[in-house]
Short mmCIF file of C-alpha atoms and ligand atoms in Angstrom, two decimals:
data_model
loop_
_atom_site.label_atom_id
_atom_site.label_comp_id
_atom_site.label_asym_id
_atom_site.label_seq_id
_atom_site.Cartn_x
_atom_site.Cartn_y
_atom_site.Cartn_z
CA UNK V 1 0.00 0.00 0.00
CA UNK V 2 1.17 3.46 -0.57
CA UNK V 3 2.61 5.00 2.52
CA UNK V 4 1.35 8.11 1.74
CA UNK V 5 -2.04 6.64 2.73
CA UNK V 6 -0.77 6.15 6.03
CA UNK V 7 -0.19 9.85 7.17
CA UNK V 8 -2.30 12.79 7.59
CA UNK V 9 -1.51 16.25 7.47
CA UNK V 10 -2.15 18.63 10.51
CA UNK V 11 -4.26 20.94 8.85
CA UNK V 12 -2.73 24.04 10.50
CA UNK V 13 0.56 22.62 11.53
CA UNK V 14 1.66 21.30 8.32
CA UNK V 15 3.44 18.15 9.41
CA UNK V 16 3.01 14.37 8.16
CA UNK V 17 0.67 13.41 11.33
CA UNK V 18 1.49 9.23 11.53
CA UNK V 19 -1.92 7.97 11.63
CA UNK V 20 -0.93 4.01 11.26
CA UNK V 21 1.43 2.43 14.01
CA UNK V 22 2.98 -0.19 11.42
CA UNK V 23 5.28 2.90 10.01
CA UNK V 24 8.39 3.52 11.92
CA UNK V 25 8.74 6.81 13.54
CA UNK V 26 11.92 8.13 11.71
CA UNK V 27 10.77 7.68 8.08
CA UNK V 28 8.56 10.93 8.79
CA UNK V 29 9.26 14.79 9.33
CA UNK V 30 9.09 15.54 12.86
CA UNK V 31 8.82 19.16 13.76
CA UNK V 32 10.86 19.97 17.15
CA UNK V 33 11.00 21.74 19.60
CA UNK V 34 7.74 23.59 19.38
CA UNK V 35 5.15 25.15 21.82
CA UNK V 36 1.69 26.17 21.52
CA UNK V 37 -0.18 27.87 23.66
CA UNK V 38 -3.97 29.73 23.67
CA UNK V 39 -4.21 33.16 23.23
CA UNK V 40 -2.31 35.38 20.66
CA UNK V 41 -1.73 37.69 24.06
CA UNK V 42 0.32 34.73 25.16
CA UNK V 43 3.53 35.94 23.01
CA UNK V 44 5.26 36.43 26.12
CA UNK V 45 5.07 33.30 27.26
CA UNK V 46 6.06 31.64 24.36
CA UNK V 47 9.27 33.51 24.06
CA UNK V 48 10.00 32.77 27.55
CA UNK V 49 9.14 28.79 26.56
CA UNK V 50 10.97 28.87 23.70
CA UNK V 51 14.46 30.35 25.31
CA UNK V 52 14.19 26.80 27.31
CA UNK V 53 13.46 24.58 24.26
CA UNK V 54 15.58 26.23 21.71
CA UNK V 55 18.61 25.62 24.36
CA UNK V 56 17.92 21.97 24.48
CA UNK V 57 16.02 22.73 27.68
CA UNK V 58 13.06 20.40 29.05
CA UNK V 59 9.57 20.57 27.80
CA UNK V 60 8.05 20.90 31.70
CA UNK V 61 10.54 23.63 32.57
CA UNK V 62 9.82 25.46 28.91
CA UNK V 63 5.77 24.93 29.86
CA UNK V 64 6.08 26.39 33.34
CA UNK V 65 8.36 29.20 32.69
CA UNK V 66 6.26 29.83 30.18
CA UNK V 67 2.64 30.26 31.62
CA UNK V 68 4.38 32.01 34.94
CA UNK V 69 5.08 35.18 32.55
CA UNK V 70 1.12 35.30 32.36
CA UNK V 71 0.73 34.51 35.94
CA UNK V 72 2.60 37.65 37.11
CA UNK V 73 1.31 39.90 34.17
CA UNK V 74 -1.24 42.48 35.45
CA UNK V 75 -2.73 42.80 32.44
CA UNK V 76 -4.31 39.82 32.13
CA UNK V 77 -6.87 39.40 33.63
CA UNK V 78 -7.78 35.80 33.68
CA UNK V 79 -4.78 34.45 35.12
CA UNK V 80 -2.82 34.67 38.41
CA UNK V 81 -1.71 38.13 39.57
CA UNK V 82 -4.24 40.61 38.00
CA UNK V 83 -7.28 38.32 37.42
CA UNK V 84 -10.89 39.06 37.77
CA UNK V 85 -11.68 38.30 41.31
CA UNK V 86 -15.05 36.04 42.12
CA UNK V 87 -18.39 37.56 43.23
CA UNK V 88 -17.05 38.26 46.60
CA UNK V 89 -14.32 40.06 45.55
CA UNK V 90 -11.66 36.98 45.73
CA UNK V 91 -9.24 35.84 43.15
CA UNK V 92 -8.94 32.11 43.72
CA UNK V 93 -6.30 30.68 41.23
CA UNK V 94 -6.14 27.25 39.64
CA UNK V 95 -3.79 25.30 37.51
CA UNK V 96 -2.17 22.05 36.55
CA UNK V 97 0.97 20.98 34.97
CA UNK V 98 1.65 17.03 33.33
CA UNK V 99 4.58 15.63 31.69
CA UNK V 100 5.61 13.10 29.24
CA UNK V 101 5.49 10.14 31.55
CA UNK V 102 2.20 11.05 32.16
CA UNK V 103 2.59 12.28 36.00
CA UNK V 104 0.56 15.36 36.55
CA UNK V 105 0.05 17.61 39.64
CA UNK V 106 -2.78 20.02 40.21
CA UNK V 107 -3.99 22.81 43.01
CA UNK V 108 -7.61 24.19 42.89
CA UNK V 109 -9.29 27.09 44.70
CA UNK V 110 -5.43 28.10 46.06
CA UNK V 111 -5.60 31.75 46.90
CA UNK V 112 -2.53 34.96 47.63
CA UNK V 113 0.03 32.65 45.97
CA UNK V 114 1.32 34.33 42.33
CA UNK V 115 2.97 30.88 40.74
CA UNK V 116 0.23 28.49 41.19
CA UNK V 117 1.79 26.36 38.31
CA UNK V 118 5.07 26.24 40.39
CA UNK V 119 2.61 24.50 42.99
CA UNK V 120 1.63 22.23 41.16
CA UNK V 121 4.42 21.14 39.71
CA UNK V 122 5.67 20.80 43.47
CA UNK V 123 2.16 18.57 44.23
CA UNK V 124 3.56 16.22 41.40
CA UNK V 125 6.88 16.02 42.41
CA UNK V 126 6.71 16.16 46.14
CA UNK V 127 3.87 14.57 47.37
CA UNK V 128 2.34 11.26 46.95
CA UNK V 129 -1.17 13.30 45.59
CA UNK V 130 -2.15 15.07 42.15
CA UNK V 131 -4.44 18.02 43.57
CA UNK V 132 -4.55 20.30 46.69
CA UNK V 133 -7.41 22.42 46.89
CA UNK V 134 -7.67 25.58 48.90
CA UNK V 135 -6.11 26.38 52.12
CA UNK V 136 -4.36 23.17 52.10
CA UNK V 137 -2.61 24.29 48.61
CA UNK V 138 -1.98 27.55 50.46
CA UNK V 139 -0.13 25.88 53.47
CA UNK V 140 1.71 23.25 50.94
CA UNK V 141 2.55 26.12 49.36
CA UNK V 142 3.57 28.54 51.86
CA UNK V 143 5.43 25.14 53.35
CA UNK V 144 7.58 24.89 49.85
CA UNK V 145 8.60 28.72 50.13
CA UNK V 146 6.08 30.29 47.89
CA UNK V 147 5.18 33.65 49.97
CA UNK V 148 1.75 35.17 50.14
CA UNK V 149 0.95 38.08 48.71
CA UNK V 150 -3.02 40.01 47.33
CA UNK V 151 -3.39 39.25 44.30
CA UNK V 152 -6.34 41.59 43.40
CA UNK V 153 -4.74 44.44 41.48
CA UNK V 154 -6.80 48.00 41.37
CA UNK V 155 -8.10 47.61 37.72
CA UNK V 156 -9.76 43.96 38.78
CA UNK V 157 -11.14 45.82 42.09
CA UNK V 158 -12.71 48.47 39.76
CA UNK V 159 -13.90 45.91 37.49
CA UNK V 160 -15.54 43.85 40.13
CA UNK V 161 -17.02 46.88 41.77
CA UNK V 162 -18.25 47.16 38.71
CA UNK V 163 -19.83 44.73 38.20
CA UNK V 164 -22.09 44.59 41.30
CA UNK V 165 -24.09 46.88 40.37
CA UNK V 166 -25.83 44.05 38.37
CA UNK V 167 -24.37 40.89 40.07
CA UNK V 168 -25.60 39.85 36.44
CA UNK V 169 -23.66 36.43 36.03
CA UNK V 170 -23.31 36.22 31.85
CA UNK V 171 -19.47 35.43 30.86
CA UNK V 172 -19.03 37.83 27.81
CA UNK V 173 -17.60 35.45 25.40
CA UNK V 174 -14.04 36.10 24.49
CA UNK V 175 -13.83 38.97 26.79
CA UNK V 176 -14.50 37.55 30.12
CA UNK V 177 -13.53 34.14 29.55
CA UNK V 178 -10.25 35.14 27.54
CA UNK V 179 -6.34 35.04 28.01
CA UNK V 180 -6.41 31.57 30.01
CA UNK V 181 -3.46 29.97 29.54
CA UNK V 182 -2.61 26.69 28.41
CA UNK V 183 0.70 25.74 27.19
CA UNK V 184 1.71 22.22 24.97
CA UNK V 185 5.43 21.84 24.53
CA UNK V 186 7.54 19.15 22.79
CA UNK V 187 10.91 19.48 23.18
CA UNK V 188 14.58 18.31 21.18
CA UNK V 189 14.22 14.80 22.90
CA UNK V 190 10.82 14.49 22.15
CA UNK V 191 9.54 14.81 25.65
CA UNK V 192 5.64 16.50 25.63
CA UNK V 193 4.69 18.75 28.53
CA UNK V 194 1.72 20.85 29.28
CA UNK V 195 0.40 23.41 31.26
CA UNK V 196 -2.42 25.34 32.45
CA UNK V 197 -3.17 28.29 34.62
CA UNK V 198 -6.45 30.73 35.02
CA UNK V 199 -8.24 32.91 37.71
CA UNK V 200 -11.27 30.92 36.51
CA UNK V 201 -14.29 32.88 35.10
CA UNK V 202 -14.69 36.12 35.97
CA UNK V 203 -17.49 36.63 39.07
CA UNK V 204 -17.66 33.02 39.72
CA UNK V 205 -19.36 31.85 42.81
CA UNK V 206 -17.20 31.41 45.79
CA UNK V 207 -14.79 27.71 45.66
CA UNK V 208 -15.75 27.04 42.02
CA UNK V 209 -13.77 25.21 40.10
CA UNK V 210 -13.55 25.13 36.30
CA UNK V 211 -11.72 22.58 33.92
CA UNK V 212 -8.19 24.51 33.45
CA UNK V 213 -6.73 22.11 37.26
CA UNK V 214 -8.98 18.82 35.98
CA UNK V 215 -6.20 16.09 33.76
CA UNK V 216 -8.38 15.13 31.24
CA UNK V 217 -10.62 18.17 30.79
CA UNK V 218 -8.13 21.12 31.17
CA UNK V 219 -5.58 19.37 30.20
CA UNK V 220 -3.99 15.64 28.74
CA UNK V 221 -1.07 14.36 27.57
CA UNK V 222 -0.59 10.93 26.43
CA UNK V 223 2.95 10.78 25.60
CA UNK V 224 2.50 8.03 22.94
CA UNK V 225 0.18 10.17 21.17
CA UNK V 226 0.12 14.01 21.40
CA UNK V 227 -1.62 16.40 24.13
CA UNK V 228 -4.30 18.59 24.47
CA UNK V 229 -5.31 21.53 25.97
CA UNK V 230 -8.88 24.34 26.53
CA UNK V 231 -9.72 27.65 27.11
CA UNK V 232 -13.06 29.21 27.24
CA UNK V 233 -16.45 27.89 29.75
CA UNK V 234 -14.93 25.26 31.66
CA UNK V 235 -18.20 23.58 32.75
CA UNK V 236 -18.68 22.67 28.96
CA UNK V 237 -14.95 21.54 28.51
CA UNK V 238 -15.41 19.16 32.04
CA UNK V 239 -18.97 17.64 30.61
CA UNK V 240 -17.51 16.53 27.80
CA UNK V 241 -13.89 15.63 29.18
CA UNK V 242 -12.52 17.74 26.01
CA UNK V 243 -8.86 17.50 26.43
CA UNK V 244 -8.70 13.60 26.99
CA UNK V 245 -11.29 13.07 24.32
CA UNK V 246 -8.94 15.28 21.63
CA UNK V 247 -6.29 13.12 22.82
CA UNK V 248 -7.85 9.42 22.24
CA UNK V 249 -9.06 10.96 18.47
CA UNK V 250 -5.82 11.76 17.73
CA UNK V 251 -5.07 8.13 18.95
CA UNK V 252 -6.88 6.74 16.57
CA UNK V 253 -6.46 8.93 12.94
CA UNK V 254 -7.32 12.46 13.50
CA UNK V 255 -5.19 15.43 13.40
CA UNK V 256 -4.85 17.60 16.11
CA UNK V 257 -7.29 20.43 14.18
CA UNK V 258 -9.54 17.92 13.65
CA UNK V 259 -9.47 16.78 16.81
CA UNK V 260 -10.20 20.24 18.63
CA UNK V 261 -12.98 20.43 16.22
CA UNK V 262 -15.04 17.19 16.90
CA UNK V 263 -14.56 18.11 20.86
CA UNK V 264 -16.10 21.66 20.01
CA UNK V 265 -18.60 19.59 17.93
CA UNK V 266 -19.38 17.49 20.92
CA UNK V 267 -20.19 20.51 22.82
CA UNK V 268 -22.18 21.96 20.22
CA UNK V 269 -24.41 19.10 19.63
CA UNK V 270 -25.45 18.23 23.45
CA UNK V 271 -26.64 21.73 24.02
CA UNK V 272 -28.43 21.65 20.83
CA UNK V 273 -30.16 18.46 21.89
CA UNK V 274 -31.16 20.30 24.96
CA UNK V 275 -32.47 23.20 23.26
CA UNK V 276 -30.06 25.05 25.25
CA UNK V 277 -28.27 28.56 23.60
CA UNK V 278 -24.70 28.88 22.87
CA UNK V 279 -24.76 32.35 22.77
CA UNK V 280 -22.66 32.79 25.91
CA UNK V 281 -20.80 29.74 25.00
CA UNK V 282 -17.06 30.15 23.92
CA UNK V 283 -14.69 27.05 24.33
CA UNK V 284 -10.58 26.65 22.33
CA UNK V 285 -8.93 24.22 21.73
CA UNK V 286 -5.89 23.34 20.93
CA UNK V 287 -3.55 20.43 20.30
CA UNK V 288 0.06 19.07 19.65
CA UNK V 289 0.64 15.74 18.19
CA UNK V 290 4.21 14.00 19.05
CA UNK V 291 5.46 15.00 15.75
CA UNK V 292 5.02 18.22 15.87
CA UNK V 293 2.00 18.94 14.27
CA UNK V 294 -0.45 21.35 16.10
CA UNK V 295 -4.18 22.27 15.34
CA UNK V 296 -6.33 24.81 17.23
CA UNK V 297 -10.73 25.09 16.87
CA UNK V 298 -13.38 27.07 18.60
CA UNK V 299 -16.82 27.38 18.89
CA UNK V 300 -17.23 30.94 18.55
CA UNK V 301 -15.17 32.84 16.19
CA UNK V 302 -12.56 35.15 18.21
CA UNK V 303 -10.78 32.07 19.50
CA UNK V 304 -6.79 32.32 18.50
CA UNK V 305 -2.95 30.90 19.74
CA UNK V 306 0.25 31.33 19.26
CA UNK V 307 2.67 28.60 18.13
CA UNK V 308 6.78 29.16 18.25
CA UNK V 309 8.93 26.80 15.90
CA UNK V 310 12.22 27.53 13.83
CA UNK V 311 9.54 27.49 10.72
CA UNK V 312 7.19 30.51 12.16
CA UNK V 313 8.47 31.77 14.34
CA UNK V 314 6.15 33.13 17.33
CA UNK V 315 3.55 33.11 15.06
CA UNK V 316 -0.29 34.06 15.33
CA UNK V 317 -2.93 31.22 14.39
CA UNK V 318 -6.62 32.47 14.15
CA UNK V 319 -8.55 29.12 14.77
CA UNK V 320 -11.57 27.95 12.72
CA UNK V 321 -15.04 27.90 14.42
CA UNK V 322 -18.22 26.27 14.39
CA UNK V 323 -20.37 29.12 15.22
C1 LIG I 401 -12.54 28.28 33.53
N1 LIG I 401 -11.58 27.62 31.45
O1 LIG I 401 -12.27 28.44 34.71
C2 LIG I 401 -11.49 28.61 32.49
C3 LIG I 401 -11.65 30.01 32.03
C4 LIG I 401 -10.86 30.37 30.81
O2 LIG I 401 -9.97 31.93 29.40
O3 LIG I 401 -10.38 29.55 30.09
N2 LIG I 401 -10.70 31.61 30.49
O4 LIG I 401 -13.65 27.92 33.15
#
């Protein structure tokens, strides 16, 4: 048969995606290192990502230092340092971090601490646990020599204030759910890593949780196949386990675009059975195969990322849309 049949091409990353396990791995192009992460705002981050990788640096280290540039940014306003505060005025942080052997670490609900990533990466690698949630991520953390600090900036105060005078709870799509981060890295050896971070959505109640700190909805990484992560309404991305389900259709033939596009799909279709409106509804994907090849889809249009790799540099990638 011709081998050509066997592989696919990554619609938006260009590379030979092998899509049948009887070819051998070095008969095809593999693109690396490369990162990916949501959010053209996240150009930052991916420079700071790709100063590990391009040194011959470690995928986790590139996908931590990476997302930490967003955590301490001001500016943005859905992660760490800076982000919208709940409806009682608190900014509760959550993140998770997994790596190509498949170990992940999480913390939920953790609140004053700026790195939560760098917490998480310390649940994975120092404790017997994945997730801490709430003041027992705080004292882990405090305990591991993070220090405490507010974390509710002026211009997040304002916005909150703000906001009470409606207490309306309607995420604006692609404004209030925006600028999550989540960050897929492969790096020289071929090693994937992952990593996301978020204030959650703005005004939530009090000790929610969304999907960005949940492995498998958030965030997955299987390292014999590629890894996944999402951005946008996390209570859509959890019901429909989105990141682990992009993962096992890359398993078996997808690319990553398509991929992010039947798990936007799937999300799509149950509301629609339920008659229910997607007009508030914004959820990104995006993916990274272990080749190399990336692909990003949305629901709404306004959903973008940012992918760094000697071909495009830190490059831009509007992503398709259903909607
Ligand atoms: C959440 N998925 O907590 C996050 C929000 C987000 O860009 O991604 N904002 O639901």
């Amino acid at each position: 048969m011709d081998r050509r049949k066997f592989l696919k091409t990554g619609l938006l990353g260009g590379v030979p995606f092998l899509t049948n396990g009887c070819d051998s791995i070095d008969t095809i192009k593999i693109s690396k290192p490369i990162v990916i992460a949501t959010w053209h705002t996240s150009d930052d981050a991916n420079e700071a990502a790709w100063d590990v990788l391009e040194s011959g640096g470690y995928a986790l280290d590139a996908v931590e230092a990476g997302v930490k540039v967003e955590e301490a940014d001001p500016n943005n306003m859905t992660v760490g340092y800076g982000g919208r505060p709940d409806r009682e005025g608190n900014v509760t942080l959550d993140a998770c971090i997994m790596d190509e052997k498949g170990d992940c670490g999480a913390v939920v609900f953790l609140k004053d601490i700026m790195h939560p990533i760098s917490v998480a990466r310390k649940v994975m690698e120092e404790t017997p646990h994945i997730m801490l949630a709430g003041e027992g991520a705080k004292q882990f953390a405090l305990e591991q020599g993070f220090e405490a600090q507010n974390l509710l900036t002026p211009k997040a105060e304002q916005a909150w204030q703000k906001w009470l005078k409606t207490s309306e709870y309607k995420p604006v799509v692609n404004i209030e759910n925006h600028d999550t981060i989540g960050m897929l890295a492969l790096d020289k050896e071929g090693r994937l890593s992952g990593a996301c971070t978020t204030s959650g959505a703005a005004w939530k109640m009090h000790g929610r949780v969304g999907d960005s700190p949940i492995i498998g909805a958030g965030l997955f990484i299987d390292p014999e196949v590629g890894a996944a992560c999402a951005t946008g309404l996390g209570e859509e991305v959890v019901k429909t386990a989105g990141s682990a389900l992009i993962v096992e259709l890359m398993r078996q033939g997808s690319t990553p675009e398509e991929a992010c596009k039947e798990a936007a799909q799937r999300i799509v279709d149950r509301n629609k059975r339920e008659n229910r409106s997607l007009k508030n509804t914004q959820v990104g994907y995006i993916a990274l195969n272990k080749n190399g090849a990336y692909g990003a889809y949305g629901i709404q249009k306004g959903f973008n990322c940012r992918v760094y790799n000697t071909e495009v540099g830190n490059q831009r990638i509007d992503a398709k849309h259903l909607i």
